[in-house]
């Protein structure tokens, strides 16, 4: 957020990520989407973020941080995937 000290998490962004992750888990719990579909949604977000990073003027460090967050969410979801 504007005026946030360096290396401090963005409170609005953090809250938004928690909300979205909670929504995804809620949809899975209610069988609205499968875990595999949720992982696919996160993968699409990774692709979109990568594509728009240059247009938005994101630094490589900003992109890496965003992709790390999305990667952590994907890894967390994949732990819940049924064994094949």
Coordinates of C-alpha atoms in Angstrom, one line a residue:
X1 CA 0.0 0.0 0.0
X2 CA 1.0 3.6 -0.4
X3 CA 3.3 4.8 2.4
X4 CA 4.1 1.2 3.7
X5 CA 7.6 0.9 4.9
X6 CA 9.9 -1.3 2.8
X7 CA 9.7 -5.0 3.5
X8 CA 6.3 -4.6 5.3
X9 CA 3.5 -6.7 4.0
X10 CA 0.7 -4.9 2.2
X11 CA -2.3 -5.2 4.6
X12 CA -4.9 -4.8 1.8
X13 CA -3.1 -7.3 -0.4
X14 CA -2.7 -9.8 2.4
X15 CA -6.4 -9.5 3.4
X16 CA -7.4 -10.0 -0.2
X17 CA -5.2 -13.1 -0.6
X18 CA -6.6 -14.6 2.6
X19 CA -10.2 -13.9 1.4
X20 CA -9.6 -15.5 -2.0
X21 CA -7.8 -18.5 -0.5
X22 CA -10.7 -19.0 2.1
X23 CA -13.2 -18.7 -0.8
X24 CA -11.4 -21.4 -2.8
X25 CA -11.3 -23.7 0.3
X26 CA -15.0 -23.0 0.9
X27 CA -15.9 -23.9 -2.7
X28 CA -13.9 -27.1 -2.4
X29 CA -15.5 -28.0 1.0
X30 CA -19.0 -27.5 -0.6
X31 CA -18.0 -29.6 -3.6
X32 CA -18.6 -26.6 -5.9
X33 CA -15.2 -27.1 -7.4
X34 CA -12.6 -29.9 -7.1
X35 CA -9.1 -29.5 -5.7
X36 CA -7.8 -30.1 -9.2
X37 CA -10.0 -27.3 -10.5
X38 CA -8.8 -25.0 -7.7
X39 CA -5.1 -25.8 -8.6
X40 CA -5.9 -25.0 -12.2
X41 CA -7.4 -21.6 -11.2
X42 CA -4.2 -20.8 -9.4
X43 CA -2.1 -21.9 -12.4
X44 CA -4.1 -19.5 -14.6
X45 CA -3.4 -16.7 -12.1
X46 CA 0.3 -17.5 -12.4
X47 CA 0.1 -17.3 -16.2
X48 CA -1.8 -14.0 -16.1
X49 CA 0.5 -12.4 -13.5
X50 CA 3.5 -13.4 -15.6
X51 CA 2.0 -12.0 -18.8
X52 CA 0.9 -8.7 -17.3
X53 CA 3.9 -8.0 -15.1
X54 CA 5.8 -6.2 -17.8
X55 CA 2.8 -4.1 -18.9
X56 CA 2.3 -3.1 -15.2
X57 CA 5.9 -2.2 -14.8
X58 CA 6.5 -4.8 -12.0
X59 CA 10.1 -5.3 -11.0
X60 CA 11.5 -8.8 -11.2
X61 CA 11.5 -8.9 -7.4
X62 CA 7.8 -8.0 -7.3
X63 CA 7.0 -10.6 -9.9
X64 CA 9.0 -13.2 -8.0
X65 CA 7.2 -12.4 -4.7
X66 CA 3.8 -12.6 -6.3
X67 CA 4.6 -15.9 -8.0
X68 CA 5.9 -17.3 -4.7
X69 CA 2.7 -16.5 -3.0
X70 CA 0.6 -18.1 -5.7
X71 CA 3.0 -21.1 -5.7
X72 CA 2.5 -21.5 -2.0
X73 CA -1.3 -21.5 -2.4
X74 CA -1.0 -24.1 -5.2
X75 CA 1.3 -26.3 -3.1
X76 CA -1.1 -26.1 -0.2
X77 CA -4.1 -27.1 -2.4
X78 CA -2.2 -29.9 -4.0
X79 CA -1.7 -31.5 -0.5
X80 CA -5.4 -32.0 -0.5
X81 CA -5.6 -33.7 -3.9
X82 CA -6.7 -37.4 -3.8
X83 CA -4.0 -39.9 -4.5
X84 CA -4.1 -41.5 -8.0

